[in-house]
XYZ file of C-alpha atoms in Angstrom:
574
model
C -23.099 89.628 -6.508
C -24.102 90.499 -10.394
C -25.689 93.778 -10.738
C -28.067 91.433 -13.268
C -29.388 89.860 -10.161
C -31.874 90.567 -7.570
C -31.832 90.192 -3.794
C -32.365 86.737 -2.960
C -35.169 87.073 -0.588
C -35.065 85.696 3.021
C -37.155 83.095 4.339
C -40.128 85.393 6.272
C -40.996 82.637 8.700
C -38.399 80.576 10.743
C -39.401 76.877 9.832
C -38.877 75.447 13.384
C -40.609 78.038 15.310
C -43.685 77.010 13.173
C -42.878 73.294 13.352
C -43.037 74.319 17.471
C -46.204 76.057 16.572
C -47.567 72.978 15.235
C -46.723 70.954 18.474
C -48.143 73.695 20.991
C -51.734 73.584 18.647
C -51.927 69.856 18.768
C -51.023 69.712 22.464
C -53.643 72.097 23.366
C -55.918 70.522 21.164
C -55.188 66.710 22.838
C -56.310 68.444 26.015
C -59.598 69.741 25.040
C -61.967 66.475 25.244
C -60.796 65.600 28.662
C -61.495 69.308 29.933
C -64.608 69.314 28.160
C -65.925 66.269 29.413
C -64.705 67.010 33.180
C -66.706 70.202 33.569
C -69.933 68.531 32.025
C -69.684 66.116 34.746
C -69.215 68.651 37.687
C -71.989 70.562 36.183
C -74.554 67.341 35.806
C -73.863 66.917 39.624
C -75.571 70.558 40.434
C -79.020 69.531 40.725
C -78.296 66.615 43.703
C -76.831 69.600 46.021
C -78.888 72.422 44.690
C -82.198 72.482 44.543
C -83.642 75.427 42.047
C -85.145 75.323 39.010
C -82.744 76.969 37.207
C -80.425 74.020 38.459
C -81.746 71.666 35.671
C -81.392 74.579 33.247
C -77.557 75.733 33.987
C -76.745 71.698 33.778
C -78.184 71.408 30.488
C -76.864 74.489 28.711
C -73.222 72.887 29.931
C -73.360 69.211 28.496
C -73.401 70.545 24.703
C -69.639 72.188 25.921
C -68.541 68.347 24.761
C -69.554 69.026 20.982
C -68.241 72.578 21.472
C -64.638 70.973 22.856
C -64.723 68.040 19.708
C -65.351 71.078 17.194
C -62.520 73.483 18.434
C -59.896 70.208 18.657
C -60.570 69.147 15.033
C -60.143 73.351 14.189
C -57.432 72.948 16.160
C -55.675 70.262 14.825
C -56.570 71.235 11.256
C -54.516 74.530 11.746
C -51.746 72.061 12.891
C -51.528 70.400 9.487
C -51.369 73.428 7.691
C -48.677 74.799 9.622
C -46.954 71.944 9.728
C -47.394 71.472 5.819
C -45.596 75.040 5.335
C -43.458 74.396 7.661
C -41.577 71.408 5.656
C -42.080 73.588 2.361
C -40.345 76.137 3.946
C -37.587 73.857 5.056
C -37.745 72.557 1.480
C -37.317 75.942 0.319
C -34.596 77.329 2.148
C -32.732 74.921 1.173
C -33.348 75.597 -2.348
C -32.404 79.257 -1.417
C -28.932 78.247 -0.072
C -28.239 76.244 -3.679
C -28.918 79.880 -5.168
C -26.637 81.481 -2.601
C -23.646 79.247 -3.555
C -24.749 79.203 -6.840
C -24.594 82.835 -7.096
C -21.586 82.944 -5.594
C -19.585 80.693 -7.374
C -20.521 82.309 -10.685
C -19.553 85.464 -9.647
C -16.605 83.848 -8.780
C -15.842 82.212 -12.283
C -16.859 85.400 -14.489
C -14.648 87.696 -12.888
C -15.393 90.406 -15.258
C -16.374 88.220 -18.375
C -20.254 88.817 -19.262
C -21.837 85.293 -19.368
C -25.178 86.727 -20.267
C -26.727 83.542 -20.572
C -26.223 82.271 -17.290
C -26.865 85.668 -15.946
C -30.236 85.573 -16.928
C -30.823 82.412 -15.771
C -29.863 82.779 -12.709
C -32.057 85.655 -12.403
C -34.537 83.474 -13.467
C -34.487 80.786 -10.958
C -34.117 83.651 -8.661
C -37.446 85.245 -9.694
C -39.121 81.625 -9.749
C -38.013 81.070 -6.235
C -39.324 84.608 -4.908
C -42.181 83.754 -6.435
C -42.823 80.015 -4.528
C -41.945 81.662 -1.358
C -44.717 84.402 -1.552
C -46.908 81.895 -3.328
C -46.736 79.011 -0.241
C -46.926 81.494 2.188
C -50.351 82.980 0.446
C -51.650 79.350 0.362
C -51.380 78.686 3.633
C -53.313 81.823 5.183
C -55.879 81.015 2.727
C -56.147 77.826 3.613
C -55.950 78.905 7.696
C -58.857 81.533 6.942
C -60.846 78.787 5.527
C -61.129 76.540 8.112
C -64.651 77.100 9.153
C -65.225 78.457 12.989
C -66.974 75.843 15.590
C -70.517 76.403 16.580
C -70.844 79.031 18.868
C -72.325 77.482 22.094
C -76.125 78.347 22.046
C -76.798 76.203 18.812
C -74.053 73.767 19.558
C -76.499 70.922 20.839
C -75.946 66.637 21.184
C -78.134 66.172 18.486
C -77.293 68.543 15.903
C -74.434 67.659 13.236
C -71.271 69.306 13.142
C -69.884 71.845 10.361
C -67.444 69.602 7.864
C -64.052 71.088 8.250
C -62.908 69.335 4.611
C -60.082 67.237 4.091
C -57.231 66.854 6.868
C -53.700 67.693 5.610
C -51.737 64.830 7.759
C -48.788 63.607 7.405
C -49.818 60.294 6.617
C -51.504 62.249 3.223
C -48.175 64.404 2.210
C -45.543 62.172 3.264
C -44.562 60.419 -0.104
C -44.803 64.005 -1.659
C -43.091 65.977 1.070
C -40.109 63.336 1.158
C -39.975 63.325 -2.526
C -39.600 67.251 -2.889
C -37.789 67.928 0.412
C -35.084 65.042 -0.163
C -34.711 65.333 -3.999
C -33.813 69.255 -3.274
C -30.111 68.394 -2.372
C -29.649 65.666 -4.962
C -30.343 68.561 -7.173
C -28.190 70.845 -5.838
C -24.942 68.204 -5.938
C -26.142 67.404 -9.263
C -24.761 71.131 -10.692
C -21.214 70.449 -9.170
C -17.737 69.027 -9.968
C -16.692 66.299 -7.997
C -14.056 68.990 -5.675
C -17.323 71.048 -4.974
C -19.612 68.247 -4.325
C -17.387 67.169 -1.422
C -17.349 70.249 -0.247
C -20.863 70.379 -0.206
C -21.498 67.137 1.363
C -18.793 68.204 4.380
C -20.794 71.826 4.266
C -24.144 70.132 5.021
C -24.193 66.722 6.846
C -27.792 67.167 7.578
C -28.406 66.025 3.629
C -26.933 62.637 4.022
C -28.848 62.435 7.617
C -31.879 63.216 5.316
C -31.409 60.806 2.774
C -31.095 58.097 5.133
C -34.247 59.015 7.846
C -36.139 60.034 4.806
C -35.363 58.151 1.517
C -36.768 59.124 -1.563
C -38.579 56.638 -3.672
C -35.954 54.403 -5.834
C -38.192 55.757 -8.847
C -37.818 59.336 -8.420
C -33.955 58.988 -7.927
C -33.785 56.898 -10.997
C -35.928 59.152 -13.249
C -33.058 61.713 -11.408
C -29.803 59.602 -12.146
C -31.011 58.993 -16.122
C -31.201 62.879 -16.424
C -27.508 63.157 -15.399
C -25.123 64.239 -17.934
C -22.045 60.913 -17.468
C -19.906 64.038 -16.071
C -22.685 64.932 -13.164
C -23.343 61.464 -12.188
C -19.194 61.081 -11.888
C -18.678 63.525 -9.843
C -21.406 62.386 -7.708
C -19.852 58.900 -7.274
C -16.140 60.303 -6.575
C -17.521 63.195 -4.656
C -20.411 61.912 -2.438
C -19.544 57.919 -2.689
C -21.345 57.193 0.962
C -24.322 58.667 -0.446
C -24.430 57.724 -3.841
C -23.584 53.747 -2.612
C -26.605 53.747 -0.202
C -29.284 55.533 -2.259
C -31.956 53.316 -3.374
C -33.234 53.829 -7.014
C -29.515 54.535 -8.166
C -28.297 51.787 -10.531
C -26.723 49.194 -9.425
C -22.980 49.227 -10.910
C -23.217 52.989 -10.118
C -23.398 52.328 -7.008
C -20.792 49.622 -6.945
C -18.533 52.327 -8.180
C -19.710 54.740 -5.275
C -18.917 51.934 -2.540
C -15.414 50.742 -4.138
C -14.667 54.626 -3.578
C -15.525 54.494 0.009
C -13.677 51.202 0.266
C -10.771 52.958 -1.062
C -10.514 55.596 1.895
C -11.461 52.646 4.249
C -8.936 50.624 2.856
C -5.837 53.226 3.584
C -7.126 53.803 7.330
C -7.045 49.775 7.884
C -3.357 50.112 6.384
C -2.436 52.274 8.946
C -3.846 50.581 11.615
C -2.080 47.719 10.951
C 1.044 49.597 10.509
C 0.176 50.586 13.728
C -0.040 47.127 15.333
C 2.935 45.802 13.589
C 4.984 48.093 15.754
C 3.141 46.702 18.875
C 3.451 43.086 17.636
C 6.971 42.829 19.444
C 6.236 44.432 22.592
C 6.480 42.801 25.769
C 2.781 42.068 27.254
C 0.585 39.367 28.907
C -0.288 36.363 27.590
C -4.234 37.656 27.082
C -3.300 41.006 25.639
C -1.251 39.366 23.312
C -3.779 36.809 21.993
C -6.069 40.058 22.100
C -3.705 41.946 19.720
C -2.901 38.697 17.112
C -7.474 38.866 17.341
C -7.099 42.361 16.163
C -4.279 41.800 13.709
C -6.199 38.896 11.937
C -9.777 40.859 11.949
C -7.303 43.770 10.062
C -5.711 41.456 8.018
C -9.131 40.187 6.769
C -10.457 43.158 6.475
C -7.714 44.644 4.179
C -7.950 42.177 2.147
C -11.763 41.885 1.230
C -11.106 45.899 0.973
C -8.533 45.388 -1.494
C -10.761 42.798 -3.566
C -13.225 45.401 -3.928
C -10.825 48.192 -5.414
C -9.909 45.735 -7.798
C -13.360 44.990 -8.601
C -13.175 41.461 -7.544
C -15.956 42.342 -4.878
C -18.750 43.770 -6.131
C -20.739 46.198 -2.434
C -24.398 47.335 -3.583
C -24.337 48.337 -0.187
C -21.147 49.452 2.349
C -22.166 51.388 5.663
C -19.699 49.633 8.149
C -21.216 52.935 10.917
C -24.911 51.055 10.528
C -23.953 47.228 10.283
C -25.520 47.117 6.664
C -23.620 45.273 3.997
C -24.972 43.982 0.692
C -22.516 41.960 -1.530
C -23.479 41.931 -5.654
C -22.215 38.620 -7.825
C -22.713 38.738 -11.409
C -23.812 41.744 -13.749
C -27.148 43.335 -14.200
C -28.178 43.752 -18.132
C -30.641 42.996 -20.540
C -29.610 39.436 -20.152
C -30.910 38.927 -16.134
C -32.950 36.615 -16.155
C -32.795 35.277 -12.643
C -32.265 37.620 -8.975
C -31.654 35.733 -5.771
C -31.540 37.435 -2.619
C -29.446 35.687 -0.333
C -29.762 35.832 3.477
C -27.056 34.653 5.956
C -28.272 33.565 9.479
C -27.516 33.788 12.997
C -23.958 35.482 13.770
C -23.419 36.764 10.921
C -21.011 40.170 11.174
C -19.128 42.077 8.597
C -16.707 40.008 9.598
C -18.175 36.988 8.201
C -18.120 38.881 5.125
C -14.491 39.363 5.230
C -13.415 36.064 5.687
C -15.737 34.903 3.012
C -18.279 32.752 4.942
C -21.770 33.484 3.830
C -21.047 34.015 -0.123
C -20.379 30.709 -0.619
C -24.027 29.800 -2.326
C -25.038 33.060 -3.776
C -21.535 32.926 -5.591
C -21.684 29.541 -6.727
C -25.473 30.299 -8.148
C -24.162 32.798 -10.254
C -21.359 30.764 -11.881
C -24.000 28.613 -12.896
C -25.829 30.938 -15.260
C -24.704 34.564 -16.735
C -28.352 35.241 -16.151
C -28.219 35.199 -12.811
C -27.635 38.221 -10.334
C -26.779 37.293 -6.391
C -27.017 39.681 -3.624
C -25.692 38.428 -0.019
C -27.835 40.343 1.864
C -27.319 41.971 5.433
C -29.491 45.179 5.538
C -30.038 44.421 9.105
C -28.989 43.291 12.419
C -28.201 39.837 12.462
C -29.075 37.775 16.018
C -25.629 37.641 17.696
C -24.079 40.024 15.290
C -23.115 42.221 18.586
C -20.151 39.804 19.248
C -20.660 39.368 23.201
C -17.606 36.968 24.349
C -17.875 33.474 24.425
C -20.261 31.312 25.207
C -22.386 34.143 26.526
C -22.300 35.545 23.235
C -23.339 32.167 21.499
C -26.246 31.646 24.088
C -27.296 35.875 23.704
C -27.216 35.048 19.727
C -29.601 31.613 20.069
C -31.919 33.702 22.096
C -32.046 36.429 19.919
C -32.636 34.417 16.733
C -35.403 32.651 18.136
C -37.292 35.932 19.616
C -39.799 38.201 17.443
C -38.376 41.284 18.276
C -36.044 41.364 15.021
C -38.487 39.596 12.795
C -40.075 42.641 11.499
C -37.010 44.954 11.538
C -35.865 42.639 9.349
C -38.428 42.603 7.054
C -39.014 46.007 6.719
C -35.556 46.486 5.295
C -35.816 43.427 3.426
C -38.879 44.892 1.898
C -37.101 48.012 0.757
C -34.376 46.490 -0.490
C -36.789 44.292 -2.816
C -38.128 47.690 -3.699
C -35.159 49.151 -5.169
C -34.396 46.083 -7.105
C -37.567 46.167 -8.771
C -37.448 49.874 -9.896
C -34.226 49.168 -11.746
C -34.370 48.401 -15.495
C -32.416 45.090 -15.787
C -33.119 43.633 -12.135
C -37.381 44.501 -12.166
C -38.445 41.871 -15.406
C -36.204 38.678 -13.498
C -37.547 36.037 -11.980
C -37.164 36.840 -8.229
C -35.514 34.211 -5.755
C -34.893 34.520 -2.271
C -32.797 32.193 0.021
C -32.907 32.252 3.519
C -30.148 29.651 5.600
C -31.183 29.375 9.501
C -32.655 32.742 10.916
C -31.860 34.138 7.235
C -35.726 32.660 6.542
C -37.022 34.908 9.085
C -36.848 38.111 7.308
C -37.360 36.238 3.895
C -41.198 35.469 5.240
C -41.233 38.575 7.281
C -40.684 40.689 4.111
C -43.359 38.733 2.347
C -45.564 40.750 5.291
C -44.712 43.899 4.827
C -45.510 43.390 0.526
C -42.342 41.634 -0.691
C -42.779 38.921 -3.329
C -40.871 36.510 -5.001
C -41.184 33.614 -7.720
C -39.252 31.145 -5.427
C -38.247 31.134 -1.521
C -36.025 28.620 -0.182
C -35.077 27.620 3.261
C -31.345 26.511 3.718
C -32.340 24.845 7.254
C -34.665 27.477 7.907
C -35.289 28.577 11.937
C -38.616 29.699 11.675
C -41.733 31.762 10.265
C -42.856 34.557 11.726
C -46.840 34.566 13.827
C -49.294 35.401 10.767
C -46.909 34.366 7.884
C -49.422 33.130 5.170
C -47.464 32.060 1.573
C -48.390 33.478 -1.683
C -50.286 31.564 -3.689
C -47.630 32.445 -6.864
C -44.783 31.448 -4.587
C -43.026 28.325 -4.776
C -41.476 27.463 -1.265
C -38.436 24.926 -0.711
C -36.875 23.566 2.503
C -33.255 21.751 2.243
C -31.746 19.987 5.318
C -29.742 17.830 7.056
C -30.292 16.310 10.210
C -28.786 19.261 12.053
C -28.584 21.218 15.283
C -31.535 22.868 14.414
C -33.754 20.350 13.096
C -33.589 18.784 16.301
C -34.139 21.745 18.686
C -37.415 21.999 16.053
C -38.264 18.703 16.974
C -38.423 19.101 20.476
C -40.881 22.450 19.598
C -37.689 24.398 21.142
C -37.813 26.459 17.758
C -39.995 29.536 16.551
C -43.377 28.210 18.727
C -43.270 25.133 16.469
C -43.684 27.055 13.062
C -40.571 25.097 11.234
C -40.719 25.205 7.650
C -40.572 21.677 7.389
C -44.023 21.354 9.432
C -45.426 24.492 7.357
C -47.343 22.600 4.512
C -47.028 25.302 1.943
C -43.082 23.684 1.836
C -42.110 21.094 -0.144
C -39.261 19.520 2.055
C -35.924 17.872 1.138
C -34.099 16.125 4.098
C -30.704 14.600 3.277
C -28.946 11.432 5.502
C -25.695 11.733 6.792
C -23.811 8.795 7.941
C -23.544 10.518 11.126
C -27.011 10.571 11.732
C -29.188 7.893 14.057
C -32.466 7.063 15.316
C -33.239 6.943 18.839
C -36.254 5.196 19.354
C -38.798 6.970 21.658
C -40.276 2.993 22.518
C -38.511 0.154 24.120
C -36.148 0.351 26.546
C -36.558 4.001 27.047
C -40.132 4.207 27.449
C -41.044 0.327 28.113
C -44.476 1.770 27.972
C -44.487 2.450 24.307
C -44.966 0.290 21.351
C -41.168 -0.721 20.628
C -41.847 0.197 16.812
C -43.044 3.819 18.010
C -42.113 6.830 17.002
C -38.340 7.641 16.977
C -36.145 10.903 16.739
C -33.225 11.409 14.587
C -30.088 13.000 15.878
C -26.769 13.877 14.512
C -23.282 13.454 15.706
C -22.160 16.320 13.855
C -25.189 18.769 14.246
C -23.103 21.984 14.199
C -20.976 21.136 10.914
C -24.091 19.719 9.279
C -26.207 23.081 9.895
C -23.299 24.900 8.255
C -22.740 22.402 5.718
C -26.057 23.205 4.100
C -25.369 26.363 3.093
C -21.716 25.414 1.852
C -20.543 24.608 -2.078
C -17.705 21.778 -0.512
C -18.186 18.333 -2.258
C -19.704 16.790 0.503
C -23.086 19.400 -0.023
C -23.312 18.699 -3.779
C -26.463 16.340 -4.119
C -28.535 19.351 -2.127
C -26.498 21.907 -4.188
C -27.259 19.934 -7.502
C -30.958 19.353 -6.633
C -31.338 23.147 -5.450
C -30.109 24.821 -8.930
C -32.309 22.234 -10.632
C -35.238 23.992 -8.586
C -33.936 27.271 -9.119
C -33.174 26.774 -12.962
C -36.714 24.794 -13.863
């Protein structure tokens, strides 16, 4: 190390054994009302087995120990926060004290004799400056410790009389945004003073910064007001060296993070080569008839795979989003600029897997939507499990997926993501001023309305033969909603009330419905010879002979789906 610097100082207090701390205070403290309570009642049982006068007396002075027991909890949990509060600063910290380390290091490194004053003395600087924060956190927090104000001792501590005011609380709840901010942004900063060689090096040095990023992500309008500081050398290095990062990080511009995923693609891309080297010199091996039709499986998903991978080095696929690990994919059509005008949000339904995304069967609309206007940006959206995504065999697996898509249990999942996701598009520049449209086909509606819960909002939502909306759903009074259908497999498991507890779109009166014929479709009267009983002009129900193809068809661009697809961008381009 530079004689020019000083000794970096140590972290005093191990983090963890004060986020323990914290646990052990709150713990006790959770255990303190109960206690408290229990020996008031013991005690106000005295006088009906002893009779004295001082019985009456000794059960009184115990029933204010309930107050007393309240008071020490809140002091209790009060000294919680606080420790808890330094402990994530600390955390914070020492990670800003390993960035000086290397930092340190690396320029003792490059010098190697050669007096770089300036950067001598600024490293000295931040070194100073973070001495400084340690001793001045660590002051704040015994200050704030002695200040919490001691309970009422127990003569004066009586039902009636009102407790001392401890001040504010420091939760959680209170610091999170601020804490995640600071503690998150810390190694975004650090990777930000690197070359692209030493910010993989980094990222393979600390894995617990990506596992931060993702449990604790920063708000998209921090890391934005972050990316526009970056010099175009910083922010390419980040993208080359940290591409899973950089391609998941909401707040980071779109394109860049195009750039990040086609990176990741790229090392994806030559491990999928080799596997399929690999089964090419299996593909002529002698084996059973099932482990052979198991192997050509395999060979095809490959084959697919390789070559959606290879349309995204090219830059024929555009991934906002690529984290095969977590079943998240986003797909990006057109270009965000100046000249957006229009964002859909696109959301496949039930079974869909990355797979479908490889063989190119849920881009079809969002594609087609942006050919029709340069204006227009398309995502294809799967930020979440899909029902049925989990690709159980057969027709187990298609009866596990109905079930699934028809249950609550993924509605608000679903939603929550969405919700972010909408989040991230509005704090970018060219994507926030748009006129936002969401599409939902099947359960894709689902986390369209769910979203809408959870703060989402958008100019226009459409259902593509929409499942279902979620218990408590109410639309926005700015929203337009759609619903486009055929007479489908779903339609008529929603007219039987087999669907979402009856809450269809096309029932939902804030939809404006659009049912198409098919000349596959009939109606089955529910009078006459059926039901002698009814009026033979009674009501009827209309089936399909083709109710799988026509659920599917929907959401297709084939010339057979162009009236809906015509009146749809009519709707979407008013």
């Amino acid at each position: 190390m530079s004689a020019d610097f000083g000794v970096i100082p140590e972290i005093p207090v191990d983090a963890a054994a004060l986020g323990r701390l914290a646990e052990e205070l709150r713990a006790k403290a959770a255990s303190l009302p109960d206690v408290g309570s229990a020996v008031v009642a013991r005690w106000d049982g005295l006088e009906a087995v002893y009779e004295a006068p001082e019985a009456a007396a000794a059960a009184a002075k115990m029933r204010p120990l309930t107050v007393v027991a309240a008071d020490v909890c809140e002091a209790l949990l009060r000294a919680a926060d606080i420790v808890d509060h330094l402990s994530d600063d600390l955390l914070w910290l020492s990670m800003r004290r390993r960035g000086l380390v290397e930092d340190v290091a690396e320029f003792a490194r490059a010098a190697r004799g050669i007096d770089d004053r300036d950067r001598s003395v600024e490293l000295a600087r931040e070194i100073d400056g973070f001495a400084a924060d340690v001793d001045e956190r660590i002051d704040q927090a015994r200050g704030d410790l002695a200040a919490i104000p001691l309970p009422p001792t127990w003569e004066v501590a009586i039902p009636d009389a009102a407790a001392q005011p401890l001040g504010p609380r420091l939760t959680w709840a209170v610091r999170s945004e601020e804490i995640t901010t600071e503690l998150v942004m810390a190694p975004l900063l650090a990777l930000a003073r690197s070359g692209t060689s030493r910010v993989a090096r980094l990222i393979a040095a600390h894995p617990e910064w990506a596992d931060l990023l993702r449990e604790h992500p920063p708000a998209p309008d921090a890391v934005r007001t972050w990316w526009d500081s970056l010099s175009p050398a910083a922010a390419a290095a980040l993208i080359d060296g940290a591409p899973a990062l950089v391609g998941a990080l909401g707040g980071v511009p779109p394109l860049a993070r195009v750039a990040a995923n086609r990176v990741t693609a790229r090392s994806r891309l030559g491990e999928v080569e080799a596997e399929l080297a690999a089964w090419e010199r299996l593909h002529g091996e002698g084996a059973s008839a099932d482990l052979q039709a198991e192997r050509r499986a395999a060979w095809d998903a490959l084959r697919a795979e390789r070559d959606y991978l290879r349309g995204v080095e090219t830059g024929k696929v555009q991934l906002y989003l690529y984290e095969p690990a977590d079943n998240r994919i986003i797909e990006m059509f057109g270009t965000p600029g100046t000249g957006t005008t229009r964002i859909l949000t696109y959301v496949p339904g039930t079974f869909t897997r990355f797979d479908s995304f490889y063989r190119g069967e849920v881009q079809g609309v969002s594609q087609w939507m942006a050919e029709q206007e340069s204006g227009m940006v398309a995502f294809v959206w799967k930020g979440a499990d899909s029902p049925g995504d989990d690709e159980h065999p057969g027709q187990t697996g298609f009866g596990i997926g109905l079930l699934e898509a028809n249950g609550p249990d993924r509605a608000a999942p679903g939603g929550e993501a969405l919700a972010r996701f909408q989040r991230e598009v509005a704090s970018d520049p060219t994507l926030a001023h748009g006129r936002q449209l969401a599409m939902g086909h099947s359960w894709g509606l689902v986390p369209v309305a769910a979203s809408e819960m959870q703060g989402a909002r958008y100019d226009q939502v459409h259902s593509l033969s929409g499942a279902w909306v979620p218990d408590g759903w109410t639309p926005n009074a700015s929203t337009s909603y759609s619903h486009w259908s055929y007479t489908d497999a779903l339609s008529m498991a929603q007219d039987a009330m087999l669907v979402g507890a009856g809450r269809a779109p096309d029932t939902v009166p804030a939809f404006e419905s659009h049912i198409y014929e098919r000349r596959t479709d009939a109606e089955i009267p529910l009078g006459g010879d059926l039901a002698p009983f009814l009026r033979p002009d009674g009501p009827s129900l209309r089936v399909s002979l083709s109710p799988l193809s026509n659920h599917n068809l929907i959401a297709g661009v084939s010339t057979d789906n162009i009236g809906p697809l015509s009146d749809l961008r009519k709707k979407v381009f008013e």
